[in-house]
Every structure is written in C-alpha cells, then in structure tokens.
Short mmCIF file of C-alpha atoms in Angstrom, two decimals:
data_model
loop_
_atom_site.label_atom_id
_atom_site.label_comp_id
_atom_site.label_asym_id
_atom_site.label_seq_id
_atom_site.Cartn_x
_atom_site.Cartn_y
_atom_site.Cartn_z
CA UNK P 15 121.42 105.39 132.01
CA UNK P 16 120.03 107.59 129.37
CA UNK P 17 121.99 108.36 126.34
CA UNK P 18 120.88 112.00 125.61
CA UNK P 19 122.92 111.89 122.00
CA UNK P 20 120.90 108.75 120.76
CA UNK P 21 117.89 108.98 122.58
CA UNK P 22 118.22 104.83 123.86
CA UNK P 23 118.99 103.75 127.04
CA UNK P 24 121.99 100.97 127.76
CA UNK P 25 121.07 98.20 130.27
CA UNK P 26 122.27 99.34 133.25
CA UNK P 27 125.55 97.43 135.13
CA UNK P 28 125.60 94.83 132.60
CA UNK P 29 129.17 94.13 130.97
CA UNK P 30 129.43 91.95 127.89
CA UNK P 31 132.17 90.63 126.35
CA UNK P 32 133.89 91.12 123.29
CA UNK P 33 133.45 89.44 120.09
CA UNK P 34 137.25 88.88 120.30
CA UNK P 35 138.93 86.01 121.24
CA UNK P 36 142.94 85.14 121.42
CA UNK P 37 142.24 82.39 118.50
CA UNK P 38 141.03 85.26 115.65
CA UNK P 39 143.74 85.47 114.23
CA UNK P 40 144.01 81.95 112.59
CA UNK P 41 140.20 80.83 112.47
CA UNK P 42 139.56 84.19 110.50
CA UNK P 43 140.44 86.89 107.96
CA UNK P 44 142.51 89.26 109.23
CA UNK P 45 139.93 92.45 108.73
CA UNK P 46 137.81 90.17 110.85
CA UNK P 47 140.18 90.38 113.60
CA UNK P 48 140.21 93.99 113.84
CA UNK P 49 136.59 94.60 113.52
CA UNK P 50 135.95 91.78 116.38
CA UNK P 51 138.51 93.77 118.61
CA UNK P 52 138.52 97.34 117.81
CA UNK P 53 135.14 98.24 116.37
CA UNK P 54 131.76 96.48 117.29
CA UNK P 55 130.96 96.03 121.08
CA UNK P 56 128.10 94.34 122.49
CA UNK P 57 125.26 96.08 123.79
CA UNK P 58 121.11 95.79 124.59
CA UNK P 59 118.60 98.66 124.22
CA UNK P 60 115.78 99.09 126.09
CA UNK P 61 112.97 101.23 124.60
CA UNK P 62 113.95 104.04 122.29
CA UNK P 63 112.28 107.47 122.32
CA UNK P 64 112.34 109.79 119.57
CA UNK P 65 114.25 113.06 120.50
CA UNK P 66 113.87 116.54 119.00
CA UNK P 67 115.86 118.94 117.78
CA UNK P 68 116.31 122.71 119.09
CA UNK P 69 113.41 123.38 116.71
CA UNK P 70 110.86 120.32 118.24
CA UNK P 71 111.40 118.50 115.11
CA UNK P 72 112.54 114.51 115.74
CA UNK P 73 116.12 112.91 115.09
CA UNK P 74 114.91 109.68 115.03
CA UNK P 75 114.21 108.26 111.47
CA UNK P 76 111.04 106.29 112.44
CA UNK P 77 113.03 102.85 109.91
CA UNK P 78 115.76 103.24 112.82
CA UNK P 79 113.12 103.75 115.65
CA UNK P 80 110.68 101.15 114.28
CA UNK P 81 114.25 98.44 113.90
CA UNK P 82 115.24 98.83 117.48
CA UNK P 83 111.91 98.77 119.03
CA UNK P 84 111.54 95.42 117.24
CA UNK P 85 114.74 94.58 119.11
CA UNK P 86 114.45 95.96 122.72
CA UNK P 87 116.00 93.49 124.73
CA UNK P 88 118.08 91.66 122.46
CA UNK P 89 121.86 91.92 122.18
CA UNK P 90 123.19 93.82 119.20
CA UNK P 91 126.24 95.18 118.26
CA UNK P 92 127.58 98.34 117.24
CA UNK P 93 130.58 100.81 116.13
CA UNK P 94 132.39 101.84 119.50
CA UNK P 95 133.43 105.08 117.15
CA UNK P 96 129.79 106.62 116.74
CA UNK P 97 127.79 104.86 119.24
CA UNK P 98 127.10 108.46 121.13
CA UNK P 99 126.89 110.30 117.81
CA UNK P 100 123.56 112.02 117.27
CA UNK P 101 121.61 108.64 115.03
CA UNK P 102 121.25 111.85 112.11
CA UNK P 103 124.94 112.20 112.30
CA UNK P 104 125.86 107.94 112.06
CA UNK P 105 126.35 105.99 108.98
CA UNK P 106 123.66 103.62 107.71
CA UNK P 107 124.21 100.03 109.62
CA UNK P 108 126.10 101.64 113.07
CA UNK P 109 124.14 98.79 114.85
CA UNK P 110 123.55 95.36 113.80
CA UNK P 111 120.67 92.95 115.25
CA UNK P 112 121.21 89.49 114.66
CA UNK P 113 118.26 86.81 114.83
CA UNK P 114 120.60 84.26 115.89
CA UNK P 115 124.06 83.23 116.73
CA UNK P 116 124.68 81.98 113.49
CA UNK P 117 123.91 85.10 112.28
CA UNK P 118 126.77 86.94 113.57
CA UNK P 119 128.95 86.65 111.03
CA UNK P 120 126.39 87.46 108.18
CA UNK P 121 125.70 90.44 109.56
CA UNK P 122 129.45 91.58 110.39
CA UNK P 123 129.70 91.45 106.49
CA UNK P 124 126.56 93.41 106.15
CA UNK P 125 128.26 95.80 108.63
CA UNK P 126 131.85 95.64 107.15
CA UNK P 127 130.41 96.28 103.20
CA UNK P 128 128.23 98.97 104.59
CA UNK P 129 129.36 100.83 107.50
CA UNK P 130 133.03 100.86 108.10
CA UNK P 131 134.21 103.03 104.82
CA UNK P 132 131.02 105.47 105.84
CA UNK P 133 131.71 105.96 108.77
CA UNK P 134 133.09 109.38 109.54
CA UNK P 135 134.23 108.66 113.03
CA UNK P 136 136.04 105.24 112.70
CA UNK P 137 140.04 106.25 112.44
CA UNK P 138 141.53 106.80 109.24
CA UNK P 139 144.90 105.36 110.09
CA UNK P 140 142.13 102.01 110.95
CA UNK P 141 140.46 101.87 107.98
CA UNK P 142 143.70 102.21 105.98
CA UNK P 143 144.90 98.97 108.04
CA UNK P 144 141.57 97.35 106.94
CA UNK P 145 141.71 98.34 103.55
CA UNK P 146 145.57 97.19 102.95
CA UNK P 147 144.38 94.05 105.13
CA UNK P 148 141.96 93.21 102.36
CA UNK P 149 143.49 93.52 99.39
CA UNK P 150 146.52 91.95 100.70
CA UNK P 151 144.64 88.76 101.62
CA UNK P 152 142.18 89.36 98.81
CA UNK P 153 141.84 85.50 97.69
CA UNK P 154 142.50 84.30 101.23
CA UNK P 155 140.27 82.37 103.85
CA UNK P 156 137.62 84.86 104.92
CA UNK P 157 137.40 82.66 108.04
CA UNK P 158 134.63 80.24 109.61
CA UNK P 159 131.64 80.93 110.14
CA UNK P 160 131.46 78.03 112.63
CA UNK P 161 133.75 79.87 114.58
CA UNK P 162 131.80 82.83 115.02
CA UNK P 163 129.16 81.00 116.74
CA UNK P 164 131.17 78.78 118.82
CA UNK P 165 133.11 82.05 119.83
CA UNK P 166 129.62 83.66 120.30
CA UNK P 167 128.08 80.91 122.22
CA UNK P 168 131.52 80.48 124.37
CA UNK P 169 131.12 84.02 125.59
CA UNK P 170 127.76 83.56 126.79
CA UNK P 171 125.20 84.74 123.91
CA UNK P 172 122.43 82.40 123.32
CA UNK P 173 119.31 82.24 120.38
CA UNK P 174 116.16 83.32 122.33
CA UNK P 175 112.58 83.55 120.71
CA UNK P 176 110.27 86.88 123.02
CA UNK P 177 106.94 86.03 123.45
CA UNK P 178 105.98 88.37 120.65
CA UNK P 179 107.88 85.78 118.71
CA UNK P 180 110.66 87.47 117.43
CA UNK P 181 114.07 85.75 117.03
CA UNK P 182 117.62 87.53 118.46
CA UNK P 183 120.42 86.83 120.81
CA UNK P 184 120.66 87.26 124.55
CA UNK P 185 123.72 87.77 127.10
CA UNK P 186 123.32 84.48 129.15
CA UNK P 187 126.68 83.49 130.84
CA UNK P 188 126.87 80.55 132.61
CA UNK P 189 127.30 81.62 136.40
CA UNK P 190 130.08 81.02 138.26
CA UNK P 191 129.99 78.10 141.10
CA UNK P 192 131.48 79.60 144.75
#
C-alpha cells in the first residue's frame, strides 16, 4: 500500500507487535514505558521513491532516501504521531533502524534525546507527562537493557545479516502449532 505523504510503501498485511509489554513498568524507566506504548510502532519499508513537489522539485532529502534504502526490508521503528507527515514536515530521527536486537534500546535513547521534544505532532499534554516523568525519576533506574532484547526477541524480532551484508532486525514469530 503506497503511502502518498512519505513516498514508502508498508509491507502489506503484516501486523507487528508492540514494543510494549505488561512487565515495563518495573524492568524500566517510566518515560520508557510510554514511549514503548504510545509512540514508536514497528514497521518495514520496502523501496522508497523520491516524490516531488507541486513544482517537480523532490521531498526526499537524498541522507533520508539513501538511510532507508540501506534498510529496505528490515524492521524499524517509528513515531505513530508523524509517520504520514510529509518526511520535509518530520523531525530529524522519526524512524529508527537498529542493526540488532541489542540495539533497540540504544537507539530509543537516540530517538528520545532527539526526536520526541521536536516533534511537532507528538501531544503536548504527552510530552509534558514525559518531561515531569523525567525529572521526577531523574537519578532513578533508566531500566535494562537486557530487557529490551529479551522483550524484543519474545515478540518475534530476530538479528538477520542480507546478502549485501548489512546487519538489522526482522519480524520472525514463531508459528503457531494447529
């Protein structure tokens, strides 16, 4: 299904799961919590084409086009709130693309530090919760990064290397026995 507003197609009838699990809130920071459950989903690309504008002149930053062409069939993750925003209109780091499981939580910093408070189309009354969340629990447990990946792994993403040789995650759920 094309997304005319981004210009990348979403893998058809494929549902993955969210980050979120009913043990976040005591194996990590609070913020965490939210972000796993309210703001990034799951998603894969397949190849991105640049779109113009009225004017014939492309959207497409070729950084952002050249970053998820290196990624076309790996599983990244992105803000729910500007996922069918215009890429010209979305905040630096709306979609993150892990090597590998382990790298999930890395890169939710990455995505916290840089994207959230950017982000025009995330809630205020959310980011207001975030923000009191963190300096509340400023010198608390920012969680385990263990947990991320056993989380990660128990919902069905998996490291996988493409034959190009590039490292990233894949949606591969065990299946179900009838």
């Amino acid at each position: 299904v094309l997304n005319k507003t981004t210009a990348t197609q979403d893998i058809p009838n494929v549902s993955y799961p969210s980050l979120a699990d009913k043990d976040d809130e005591k194996n990590t920071h609070p913020t965490h919590a939210i972000i796993r459950r309210d703001i990034l989903e799951a998603f894969t690309t397949v190849a991105p084409k640049f779109k113009e504008d009225e004017g014939g002149v492309p959207i497409r930053s070729k950084r952002k086009l050249t970053r998820q062409q290196r990624y076309v069939g790996f599983v990244g993750f992105r803000c729910r709130y500007c996922k069918d925003k215009p890429i010209n209109k979305q905040a630096n780091l709306a979609a993150i693309f892990p090597e590998s499981i382990s790298g999930i939580y890395r890169a939710n910093i990455r995505f916290q530090s840089k994207h959230i408070e950017a982000c025009p189309y995330i809630p205020k009354q959310l980011k207001d919760k975030l923000n009191h969340l963190k300096t509340t629990y400023k010198n608390s447990n920012r969680g385990k990064k263990t947990y991320w990946t056993k989380s990660a792994l128990q919902k069905g993403f998996c490291d996988w290397q493409s034959p190009a040789g590039r490292n990233g995650i894949i949606y591969c759920p065990e299946p179900e026995l009838k």
